[in-house]
Coordinates of C-alpha atoms and ligand atoms in Angstrom, one line a residue:
X1 CA -25.0 15.4 10.1
X2 CA -22.1 14.2 12.4
X3 CA -18.7 15.8 12.4
X4 CA -15.6 13.6 12.5
X5 CA -12.8 14.9 14.8
X6 CA -9.3 13.8 15.8
X7 CA -8.3 11.7 18.8
X8 CA -5.3 13.5 20.2
X9 CA -3.7 13.9 23.7
X10 CA -5.9 11.0 24.9
X11 CA -9.2 12.5 24.0
X12 CA -11.6 13.1 21.1
X13 CA -11.2 16.8 20.2
X14 CA -14.2 19.1 20.1
X15 CA -15.6 19.8 16.6
X16 CA -14.7 23.1 15.1
X17 CA -16.0 24.5 11.8
X18 CA -16.2 21.7 9.1
X19 CA -13.3 21.7 6.7
X20 CA -14.7 19.1 4.4
X21 CA -17.9 17.1 3.7
X22 CA -17.7 13.4 2.9
X23 CA -20.1 11.9 0.3
X24 CA -21.2 8.5 -0.9
X25 CA -19.4 8.3 -4.3
X26 CA -22.2 6.3 -5.9
X27 CA -25.0 8.7 -4.9
X28 CA -23.2 11.9 -3.9
X29 CA -25.3 11.8 -0.7
X30 CA -23.5 13.7 2.2
X31 CA -22.3 11.3 4.9
X32 CA -20.4 13.4 7.5
X33 CA -18.4 16.6 8.0
X34 CA -14.7 16.6 9.0
X35 CA -13.2 19.1 11.4
X36 CA -9.5 19.6 11.3
X37 CA -7.3 19.9 14.4
X38 CA -4.6 22.6 14.9
X39 CA -1.6 23.1 17.1
X40 CA -0.3 19.6 16.5
X41 CA 3.0 20.1 18.3
X42 CA 1.4 19.0 21.6
X43 CA 0.1 15.8 20.0
X44 CA 3.6 14.9 18.6
X45 CA 5.2 15.5 22.0
X46 CA 2.5 13.5 23.8
X47 CA 3.1 10.5 21.6
X48 CA 6.8 10.7 22.1
X49 CA 6.7 11.3 25.8
X50 CA 3.7 9.1 26.9
X51 CA 3.2 6.5 24.2
X52 CA 6.8 5.8 23.4
X53 CA 8.1 4.9 26.9
X54 CA 4.9 2.8 27.5
X55 CA 5.5 0.7 24.3
X56 CA 9.3 0.4 24.9
X57 CA 8.6 -1.0 28.4
X58 CA 7.0 -4.0 26.7
X59 CA 8.8 -6.9 25.0
X60 CA 8.1 -7.8 21.4
X61 CA 6.0 -10.7 22.5
X62 CA 3.8 -8.3 24.7
X63 CA 3.5 -5.9 21.8
X64 CA 2.5 -8.7 19.5
X65 CA -0.3 -9.6 22.0
X66 CA -1.6 -6.0 21.6
X67 CA -1.8 -6.6 17.8
X68 CA -3.6 -9.8 18.3
X69 CA -6.1 -8.0 20.6
X70 CA -6.7 -5.3 18.0
X71 CA -7.2 -7.9 15.3
X72 CA -9.9 -9.6 17.4
X73 CA -11.7 -6.4 18.3
X74 CA -11.8 -5.3 14.7
X75 CA -13.1 -8.7 13.7
X76 CA -15.9 -8.3 16.1
X77 CA -17.0 -5.2 14.1
X78 CA -16.2 -6.7 10.7
X79 CA -19.7 -6.5 9.2
X80 CA -20.2 -2.9 10.3
X81 CA -16.8 -2.0 8.8
X82 CA -17.6 -3.7 5.5
X83 CA -20.9 -1.9 5.2
X84 CA -19.2 1.4 5.9
X85 CA -16.5 0.8 3.2
X86 CA -19.2 0.1 0.7
X87 CA -21.1 3.3 1.4
X88 CA -18.2 5.7 2.0
X89 CA -15.6 4.3 -0.4
X90 CA -17.6 3.1 -3.4
X91 CA -16.4 -0.5 -2.6
X92 CA -18.2 -3.7 -3.6
X93 CA -18.3 -6.2 -0.7
X94 CA -15.3 -8.0 -2.2
X95 CA -13.3 -4.7 -2.4
X96 CA -14.4 -3.9 1.2
X97 CA -13.1 -7.3 2.3
X98 CA -9.8 -6.7 0.5
X99 CA -9.3 -3.5 2.6
X100 CA -10.8 -4.5 6.0
X101 CA -9.7 -8.2 6.1
X102 CA -6.3 -7.1 4.8
X103 CA -6.0 -4.8 7.8
X104 CA -6.8 -7.7 10.2
X105 CA -4.4 -9.9 8.2
X106 CA -1.5 -7.6 8.8
X107 CA -2.2 -7.4 12.5
X108 CA -2.3 -11.2 12.7
X109 CA 0.9 -11.6 10.6
X110 CA 2.8 -9.2 12.8
X111 CA 1.5 -10.8 15.9
X112 CA 3.1 -14.0 14.6
X113 CA 6.4 -12.1 13.7
X114 CA 6.4 -11.0 17.4
X115 CA 6.3 -14.6 18.6
X116 CA 9.6 -15.2 16.9
X117 CA 11.2 -12.1 18.5
X118 CA 10.5 -13.2 22.0
X119 CA 10.8 -11.5 25.4
X120 CA 13.6 -9.0 24.8
X121 CA 12.9 -5.4 23.8
X122 CA 15.6 -5.3 21.1
X123 CA 16.7 -7.2 18.1
X124 CA 20.3 -8.6 17.9
X125 CA 21.0 -8.4 14.2
X126 CA 24.2 -10.5 13.9
X127 CA 27.0 -12.5 15.5
X128 CA 29.8 -10.5 17.2
X129 CA 32.5 -9.8 14.6
X130 CA 36.2 -9.7 15.4
X131 CA 37.8 -6.4 14.4
X132 CA 41.3 -7.8 14.3
X133 CA 42.6 -11.3 14.4
X134 CA 44.6 -10.8 17.6
X135 CA 42.1 -8.4 19.4
X136 CA 39.4 -9.3 21.9
X137 CA 37.3 -6.3 20.6
X138 CA 34.1 -7.3 18.9
X139 CA 31.4 -5.4 17.0
X140 CA 27.7 -6.5 17.1
X141 CA 24.7 -4.8 15.7
X142 CA 21.5 -4.2 17.7
X143 CA 18.2 -2.6 16.6
X144 CA 16.2 -0.6 19.1
X145 CA 12.9 1.3 18.7
X146 CA 13.5 5.0 17.8
X147 CA 12.6 7.4 20.6
X148 CA 10.2 9.5 18.4
X149 CA 6.8 9.2 16.9
X150 CA 5.7 7.5 13.7
X151 CA 3.8 9.9 11.5
X152 CA 1.6 8.0 9.1
X153 CA 0.0 9.8 6.2
X154 CA -2.2 7.6 4.0
X155 CA -3.8 7.6 0.6
X156 CA -7.6 7.5 0.0
X157 CA -7.8 4.0 -1.5
X158 CA -7.2 1.8 1.5
X159 CA -8.5 3.6 4.6
X160 CA -8.4 0.4 6.7
X161 CA -5.4 -1.5 5.4
X162 CA -3.3 1.6 4.9
X163 CA -3.8 2.8 8.4
X164 CA -3.6 -0.5 10.2
X165 CA -0.9 -1.9 8.0
X166 CA 1.5 0.9 9.0
X167 CA 0.4 1.0 12.6
X168 CA 0.9 -2.7 13.2
X169 CA 4.6 -2.6 12.2
X170 CA 5.4 0.7 14.1
X171 CA 3.6 -0.5 17.3
X172 CA 5.4 -3.9 17.1
X173 CA 8.7 -2.1 16.7
X174 CA 7.9 0.0 19.8
X175 CA 7.0 3.4 18.3
X176 CA 3.9 5.4 19.0
X177 CA 1.8 6.4 16.0
X178 CA -0.1 9.4 14.8
X179 CA -2.2 8.3 11.9
X180 CA -3.7 10.7 9.3
X181 CA -6.0 9.1 6.7
X182 CA -6.8 10.9 3.4
X183 CA -9.7 13.1 4.0
X184 CA -12.0 12.0 1.2
X185 CA -12.5 8.4 2.5
X186 CA -11.7 8.9 6.2
X187 CA -15.1 7.8 7.5
X188 CA -14.0 4.1 7.7
X189 CA -10.6 5.0 9.2
X190 CA -12.3 7.2 11.8
X191 CA -14.7 4.3 12.8
X192 CA -11.7 2.0 13.1
X193 CA -9.9 4.6 15.3
X194 CA -13.1 4.8 17.5
X195 CA -13.0 1.0 17.9
X196 CA -9.3 1.0 18.8
X197 CA -9.8 3.8 21.3
X198 CA -12.8 2.2 22.9
X199 CA -11.1 -1.1 23.2
X200 CA -8.4 0.4 25.5
X201 CA -5.9 -2.3 24.4
X202 CA -3.1 0.0 23.5
X203 CA -1.1 1.9 26.2
X204 CA -2.0 5.6 26.5
X205 CA -0.4 7.7 23.8
X206 CA 0.5 4.8 21.6
X207 CA -2.1 5.7 18.9
X208 CA -3.5 9.1 17.9
X209 CA -5.8 9.8 15.0
X210 CA -5.7 13.0 13.0
X211 CA -8.9 13.9 10.9
X212 CA -8.7 16.4 8.1
X213 CA -5.6 18.0 6.6
X214 CA -2.1 17.5 8.0
X215 CA -2.0 21.2 9.2
X216 CA 1.2 22.0 11.0
X217 CA 2.0 18.3 11.8
X218 CA 5.2 18.2 9.9
X219 CA 6.6 21.4 11.4
X220 CA 7.1 19.4 14.6
X221 CA 9.0 16.4 13.4
X222 CA 12.4 15.7 14.9
X223 CA 15.4 13.5 14.4
X224 CA 14.0 10.4 16.2
X225 CA 10.7 10.6 14.3
X226 CA 9.7 8.6 11.2
X227 CA 7.3 9.6 8.5
X228 CA 5.6 6.9 6.4
X229 CA 3.6 8.4 3.6
X230 CA 1.4 6.8 0.9
X231 CA 0.0 8.9 -1.9
X232 CA 0.9 10.8 -5.0
X233 CA 4.5 11.5 -6.0
X234 CA 3.7 15.3 -5.9
X235 CA 2.7 15.2 -2.2
X236 CA 5.6 12.8 -1.5
X237 CA 8.0 15.3 -2.9
X238 CA 6.5 18.1 -0.8
X239 CA 6.9 16.0 2.4
X240 CA 10.5 15.0 1.5
X241 CA 11.3 18.7 0.9
X242 CA 9.5 20.0 4.1
X243 CA 11.8 22.4 6.0
X244 CA 11.6 20.5 9.4
X245 CA 12.1 17.1 7.6
X246 CA 15.3 18.4 5.9
X247 CA 16.6 20.3 8.9
X248 CA 16.3 17.3 11.2
X249 CA 17.1 14.6 8.7
X250 CA 13.9 12.8 9.5
X251 CA 13.6 9.3 8.2
X252 CA 10.9 9.3 5.5
X253 CA 9.4 6.4 3.7
X254 CA 7.4 7.2 0.5
X255 CA 5.0 4.9 -1.3
X256 CA 3.9 6.7 -4.4
X257 CA 2.8 6.2 -8.0
X258 CA 3.6 3.0 -9.8
X259 CA 3.2 1.8 -13.4
X260 CA 3.0 -1.9 -12.7
X261 CA 3.5 -4.2 -15.7
X262 CA 2.8 -7.9 -16.4
X263 CA 4.8 -9.9 -18.9
X264 CA 3.1 -12.6 -20.8
X265 CA 6.0 -14.9 -21.7
X266 CA 7.0 -15.8 -25.3
X267 CA 5.8 -19.4 -24.7
X268 CA 2.3 -18.6 -23.4
X269 CA -0.4 -20.4 -25.3
X270 CA -4.2 -20.1 -25.4
X271 CA -6.0 -23.1 -23.9
X272 CA -3.6 -23.4 -21.0
X273 CA -4.4 -22.8 -17.3
X274 CA -1.6 -20.2 -17.3
X275 CA -3.1 -18.2 -20.1
X276 CA -6.5 -18.2 -18.4
X277 CA -4.7 -17.1 -15.2
X278 CA -3.1 -14.2 -17.0
X279 CA -6.4 -13.1 -18.4
X280 CA -8.2 -13.5 -15.1
X281 CA -5.5 -11.6 -13.2
X282 CA -5.6 -8.7 -15.8
X283 CA -9.4 -8.3 -15.4
X284 CA -9.1 -8.5 -11.6
X285 CA -6.3 -6.0 -11.5
X286 CA -8.1 -3.6 -13.7
X287 CA -11.4 -3.7 -11.9
X288 CA -10.8 -4.6 -8.2
X289 CA -11.3 -1.4 -6.1
X290 CA -12.2 0.2 -9.5
X291 CA -8.5 0.1 -10.4
X292 CA -7.6 2.3 -7.4
X293 CA -4.8 0.1 -6.2
X294 CA -1.2 1.1 -6.1
X295 CA -0.4 -2.4 -7.2
X296 CA -2.9 -2.6 -10.0
X297 CA -1.6 -3.6 -13.4
X298 CA -1.3 -0.6 -15.8
X299 CA 0.8 -2.1 -18.6
X300 CA 0.3 -5.6 -20.1
X301 CA 3.2 -6.9 -22.2
X302 CA 1.9 -9.3 -24.9
X303 CA 4.0 -11.3 -27.4
X304 CA 3.0 -9.9 -30.8
X305 CA 1.6 -13.3 -32.0
X306 CA -0.8 -13.5 -29.0
X307 CA -2.1 -9.9 -29.1
X308 CA -5.4 -10.6 -30.9
X309 CA -6.3 -13.4 -28.5
X310 CA -5.4 -11.5 -25.4
X311 CA -7.2 -8.3 -26.6
X312 CA -10.3 -10.4 -27.2
X313 CA -10.2 -12.3 -23.9
X314 CA -9.5 -9.3 -21.7
X315 CA -12.0 -7.2 -23.7
X316 CA -14.8 -9.7 -23.2
X317 CA -14.1 -9.9 -19.5
X318 CA -14.1 -6.1 -19.2
X319 CA -17.3 -5.7 -21.2
X320 CA -19.0 -8.2 -18.8
X321 CA -17.7 -6.1 -15.8
X322 CA -18.8 -2.9 -17.5
X323 CA -22.4 -4.2 -17.6
X324 CA -22.4 -4.8 -13.8
X325 CA -20.8 -1.5 -12.8
X326 CA -22.9 0.7 -10.5
X327 CA -23.9 1.4 -6.9
X328 CA -22.1 -1.4 -5.0
X329 CA -25.0 -1.7 -2.5
X330 CA -27.2 -2.9 -5.4
X331 CA -27.3 -6.7 -5.9
X332 CA -25.3 -8.0 -8.8
X333 CA -23.0 -5.0 -9.1
X334 CA -19.3 -6.1 -9.4
X335 CA -17.6 -2.8 -9.8
X336 CA -18.3 0.5 -8.0
X337 CA -17.5 4.2 -8.7
X338 CA -14.2 6.0 -8.2
X339 CA -13.8 7.4 -4.8
X340 CA -14.4 11.1 -5.5
X341 CA -15.3 13.7 -8.2
X342 CA -11.6 14.6 -8.3
X343 CA -10.5 11.0 -9.0
X344 CA -13.0 10.8 -11.9
X345 CA -11.8 14.1 -13.4
X346 CA -8.1 13.0 -13.0
X347 CA -8.8 9.6 -14.6
X348 CA -10.5 11.1 -17.6
X349 CA -7.6 13.6 -18.0
X350 CA -5.1 10.7 -17.7
X351 CA -6.9 8.6 -20.4
X352 CA -6.7 11.6 -22.7
X353 CA -3.0 11.7 -22.0
X354 CA -2.6 8.0 -22.8
X355 CA -4.5 8.4 -26.1
X356 CA -1.5 10.4 -27.4
X357 CA 0.4 7.1 -27.7
X358 CA -2.3 4.4 -27.6
X359 CA -5.8 3.7 -28.8
X360 CA -8.9 2.7 -26.8
X361 CA -9.9 -0.9 -27.8
X362 CA -12.5 -1.4 -25.1
X363 CA -14.7 0.9 -23.0
X364 CA -16.0 4.5 -23.3
X365 CA -14.6 7.1 -20.8
X366 CA -17.7 9.3 -21.3
X367 CA -20.3 6.5 -20.7
X368 CA -23.2 7.4 -18.4
X369 CA -26.0 5.3 -17.0
X370 CA -24.9 2.7 -14.5
X371 CA -26.7 0.0 -12.4
X372 CA -28.9 1.5 -9.7
X373 CA -27.6 5.0 -10.1
X374 CA -29.7 8.1 -10.5
X375 CA -29.1 10.1 -13.7
X376 CA -26.0 12.2 -13.6
X377 CA -25.0 11.0 -10.1
X378 CA -21.9 9.3 -8.9
X379 CA -18.2 9.1 -10.0
X380 CA -18.4 6.2 -12.5
X381 CA -16.0 5.1 -15.1
X382 CA -16.3 1.8 -17.0
X383 CA -13.1 -0.3 -17.5
X384 CA -10.9 1.1 -20.3
X385 CA -8.4 -1.0 -22.3
X386 CA -6.0 0.8 -24.6
X387 CA -3.4 -0.7 -27.1
X388 CA -0.2 0.7 -28.4
X389 CA 2.0 -0.5 -31.3
X390 CA 5.2 -2.4 -30.7
X391 CA 7.3 0.6 -31.8
X392 CA 5.4 2.9 -29.3
X393 CA 5.8 0.4 -26.5
X394 CA 9.6 0.7 -26.7
X395 CA 9.5 4.5 -26.6
X396 CA 10.6 5.5 -23.0
X397 CA 8.8 8.8 -23.3
X398 CA 5.4 7.3 -24.2
X399 CA 2.5 8.4 -21.9
X400 CA 1.8 4.8 -20.7
X401 CA 5.3 4.7 -19.2
X402 CA 4.8 8.1 -17.4
X403 CA 1.2 8.6 -16.5
X404 CA -0.5 6.6 -13.8
X405 CA -4.2 6.6 -14.3
X406 CA -5.5 5.6 -10.9
X407 CA -8.7 4.0 -12.2
X408 CA -9.8 0.8 -14.2
X409 CA -7.4 1.6 -17.0
X410 CA -4.5 -0.4 -18.6
X411 CA -2.7 -0.5 -21.9
X412 CA -1.7 -3.6 -24.0
X413 CA 1.9 -3.3 -25.1
X414 CA 2.9 -5.8 -27.9
X415 CA 6.6 -6.9 -27.8
X416 CA 8.8 -9.4 -29.7
X417 CA 8.9 -11.9 -26.8
X418 CA 12.5 -11.3 -25.9
X419 CA 13.7 -10.6 -22.4
X420 CA 15.6 -7.6 -23.8
X421 CA 12.4 -5.9 -25.0
X422 CA 10.5 -6.8 -21.9
X423 CA 13.2 -5.4 -19.7
X424 CA 13.4 -2.2 -21.7
X425 CA 9.6 -1.7 -21.3
X426 CA 9.6 -2.4 -17.6
X427 CA 12.6 0.0 -17.1
X428 CA 10.7 2.7 -18.9
X429 CA 8.3 2.8 -15.9
X430 CA 11.3 4.0 -13.9
X431 CA 10.6 1.8 -10.8
X432 CA 7.4 -0.1 -9.9
X433 CA 5.9 -1.9 -6.9
X434 CA 5.3 -5.2 -8.7
X435 CA 5.6 -7.0 -12.0
X436 CA 4.4 -10.4 -12.9
X437 CA 5.7 -13.0 -15.4
X438 CA 3.5 -15.7 -16.9
X439 CA 5.9 -18.3 -18.5
X440 CA 7.0 -21.9 -18.4
X441 CA 10.3 -21.0 -20.2
X442 CA 12.9 -21.4 -17.5
X443 CA 15.5 -19.4 -19.3
X444 CA 13.1 -16.5 -19.8
X445 CA 12.0 -16.5 -16.1
X446 CA 15.6 -16.8 -14.8
X447 CA 16.5 -13.8 -17.1
X448 CA 13.4 -12.0 -15.8
X449 CA 14.6 -12.4 -12.2
X450 CA 18.0 -11.0 -13.1
X451 CA 16.9 -8.2 -15.4
X452 CA 13.6 -7.0 -13.9
X453 CA 14.1 -7.3 -10.1
X454 CA 16.3 -4.2 -9.6
X455 CA 13.4 -2.1 -11.0
X456 CA 10.8 -3.6 -8.7
X457 CA 9.8 -4.1 -5.1
X458 CA 8.2 -7.5 -5.8
X459 CA 8.3 -9.9 -8.7
X460 CA 5.6 -12.5 -9.1
X461 CA 6.4 -15.6 -11.2
X462 CA 3.6 -17.8 -12.4
X463 CA 4.0 -21.0 -14.4
X464 CA 1.5 -23.7 -15.5
X465 CA 2.2 -25.8 -12.4
X466 CA 1.2 -23.2 -9.9
X467 CA -1.5 -21.5 -12.0
X468 CA -4.3 -23.2 -10.0
X469 CA -3.1 -21.8 -6.7
X470 CA -1.7 -18.4 -7.7
X471 CA -2.9 -15.0 -6.2
X472 CA -3.4 -12.0 -8.4
X473 CA -0.3 -9.8 -8.4
X474 CA -2.1 -6.9 -6.6
X475 CA -2.4 -8.9 -3.4
X476 CA 0.2 -7.5 -1.0
X477 CA 1.1 -10.0 1.7
X478 CA 2.6 -8.7 4.9
X479 CA 5.4 -11.3 4.6
X480 CA 6.6 -9.7 1.3
X481 CA 8.2 -6.3 0.7
X482 CA 5.9 -3.5 -0.3
X483 CA 7.6 -0.6 -2.0
X484 CA 9.6 0.0 -5.1
X485 CA 12.4 2.1 -6.4
X486 CA 12.2 5.4 -8.4
X487 CA 8.7 6.5 -9.4
X488 CA 7.2 4.1 -6.8
X489 CA 8.8 6.3 -4.1
X490 CA 11.8 4.3 -3.1
X491 CA 10.1 3.0 0.0
X492 CA 10.0 -0.3 1.7
X493 CA 7.2 -1.4 4.1
X494 CA 6.0 -4.8 5.4
X495 CA 8.2 -7.7 4.4
X496 CA 8.0 -9.6 7.8
X497 CA 10.8 -8.6 10.2
X498 CA 12.4 -6.3 7.5
X499 CA 9.4 -4.0 8.0
X500 CA 10.6 -3.2 11.5
X501 CA 13.8 -1.6 10.2
X502 CA 11.9 1.6 9.3
X503 CA 11.1 2.2 13.0
X504 CA 14.3 1.0 14.6
X505 CA 17.8 2.3 14.9
X506 CA 20.5 -0.1 14.2
X507 CA 23.5 0.6 16.3
X508 CA 26.9 -1.1 16.3
X509 CA 27.9 -2.0 19.9
X510 CA 31.6 -2.3 20.1
X511 CA 33.4 -3.7 23.2
X512 CA 35.3 -6.6 24.7
X513 CA 34.0 -10.0 23.7
X514 CA 33.0 -11.0 27.2
X515 CA 31.3 -7.7 27.9
X516 CA 29.2 -7.9 24.7
X517 CA 28.2 -11.5 25.7
X518 CA 27.1 -10.3 29.1
X519 CA 25.2 -7.2 27.7
X520 CA 23.6 -8.7 24.7
X521 CA 23.2 -12.2 25.9
X522 CA 21.4 -14.1 23.2
X523 CA 24.3 -14.8 20.9
X524 CA 27.7 -15.8 22.2
X525 CA 30.0 -12.8 21.9
X526 CA 33.1 -14.8 23.0
X527 CA 33.3 -16.7 19.7
Ligands
NAP1 P1 -2.4 12.5 -2.2 O1 -3.4 13.5 -2.7 O2 -1.0 12.7 -2.4 O3 -2.8 12.4 -0.7 C1 -2.2 11.4 0.2 C2 -2.2 11.9 1.6 O4 -1.3 13.0 1.7 C3 -3.6 12.3 2.1 O5 -3.7 11.9 3.4 C4 -3.5 13.8 2.0 O6 -4.3 14.5 2.9 C5 -2.0 14.0 2.4 N1 -1.5 15.3 2.1 C6 -1.8 16.1 1.0 N2 -1.0 17.2 1.0 C7 -0.2 17.1 2.0 C8 0.9 17.9 2.6 N3 1.2 19.1 2.0 N4 1.5 17.5 3.7 C9 1.1 16.4 4.3 N5 0.1 15.6 3.9 C10 -0.5 15.9 2.7 O7 -2.8 11.0 -2.8 P2 -4.2 10.3 -2.9 O8 -5.0 11.0 -4.0 O9 -4.8 10.1 -1.5 O10 -3.7 8.9 -3.4 C11 -3.5 8.5 -4.7 C12 -2.1 8.3 -5.0 O11 -1.5 7.4 -4.1 C13 -1.9 7.6 -6.4 O12 -1.0 8.3 -7.1 C14 -1.3 6.2 -6.0 O13 -0.4 5.7 -6.9 C15 -0.7 6.5 -4.7 N6 -0.7 5.3 -3.9 C16 0.4 4.6 -3.7 C17 0.5 3.4 -2.9 C18 1.7 2.7 -2.6 O14 1.7 1.9 -1.7 N7 2.8 2.9 -3.4 C19 -0.7 3.0 -2.3 C20 -1.9 3.7 -2.5 C21 -1.9 4.8 -3.3 P3 -5.8 15.1 2.4 O15 -6.6 13.9 1.9 O16 -6.3 15.6 3.7 O17 -5.5 16.1 1.4

């Protein structure tokens, strides 16, 4: 069996003793061993000293061309990558596309952002501002790439999109990357790293790949470095509290747990396209990637009068999906296993926690026997729908407001249809990546924007008019912000040019009006 290693200091590292074995989560068949690297200080320095200057010597436009090149080379390997995602990550082909095509989509989107930033190596953020009415002194803000390394630590659920989505933004900003995927699903990320290395598109030192655990990586971070982490809140807290991170005030971006909620508006009626969209989205969000999406819906707010119809419609859809759950390589299977034995154990424990405040109305967490699966094998869980009472829904300490079950699991929360109750329930999640409102009531949606947005990274608003062309809320587009306050980690990634902020230093340049005009050029400093 092959052993996956790291690509550091411009070379694939020799394999040492295996630190983990990767398995197919549908069959438990071993796929590869992973060997971890040590002494990572040299890799951090190499990225800073070799990759950083090489990237900073290029304009935004030239860096954007690197991203286009990467997108094309990954596309050339698309079928192989989709197959690998299915075998190593428990993904259906649709799930695999979501991850792999999503990765190429971010590269293409940031290549387009680059075109708008042009030939200069910095971003001029604003017009020169006069400091005093009678003075010629002006202040103007400029953003330049940080002179450090971007340390990317990713979660297990998106080995392709997670790694490439972060790398695309850092590379365009002009920062070299060291990318560490989650170990359990790193086979796909490792293959992508091989393709990137073999393509020789990026300058030397711009991209390094770390297989296995993070080891001593964080001991070497310094004041110009950036850490972008995606994973559990517990690991996020460890990273934030790491001694070197604290001592050097390292910039850290955390994407962590999120109890995303959707709000079915008080005016929603059965028989409308909007109602059907809400039901379809709920089923997609519960079952896509077997519910292992940071943006998946965990709480479904339903006006009390609509509860029975919604329970019935979602329940029917989930029952259909449960009957086609199994090995994703088997024809007709629409939902695969969870990614690891640990995920399955955590999910079952999480469901037990939710049952303290809600009742299961669809699905059996102990079910065995799935499509194309040998008896007792694989990490399968059929979709589970729970329901709480209206009183429990408003209790901020209820388990469904605190426990993220990273699996095909969500809870129906009846509410009285008022924006006050909806906002109280959303707030109880203490900060989420995304919420969605389904309503044609303009007053309700306007109030939702005002009351819900401060608790969210993204708010999706669907009405009858756009129901035909809407995307399910778990789709993260590179043009929109990804990240949320509080429990969601208080991070911000993607969001078009906003995403570059994480990797750049904004500096106020202060000087005489004509001098600023000469130095910074693009905008007139004499005004
Ligand atoms: P995790 O266990 O926290 O692991 C995340 C990453 O951190 C992995 O690469 C892991 O490496 C690494 N890691 C673990 N301990 C570390 C340490 N002490 N120092 C440095 N790195 C360390 O999370 P997960 O199980 O992969 O992911 C599931 C969680 O991610 C869920 O809670 C989900 O909500 C969250 N998530 C959030 C988003 C978002 O965008 N907000 C997206 C996806 C997932 P090893 O694998 O080698 O241990």
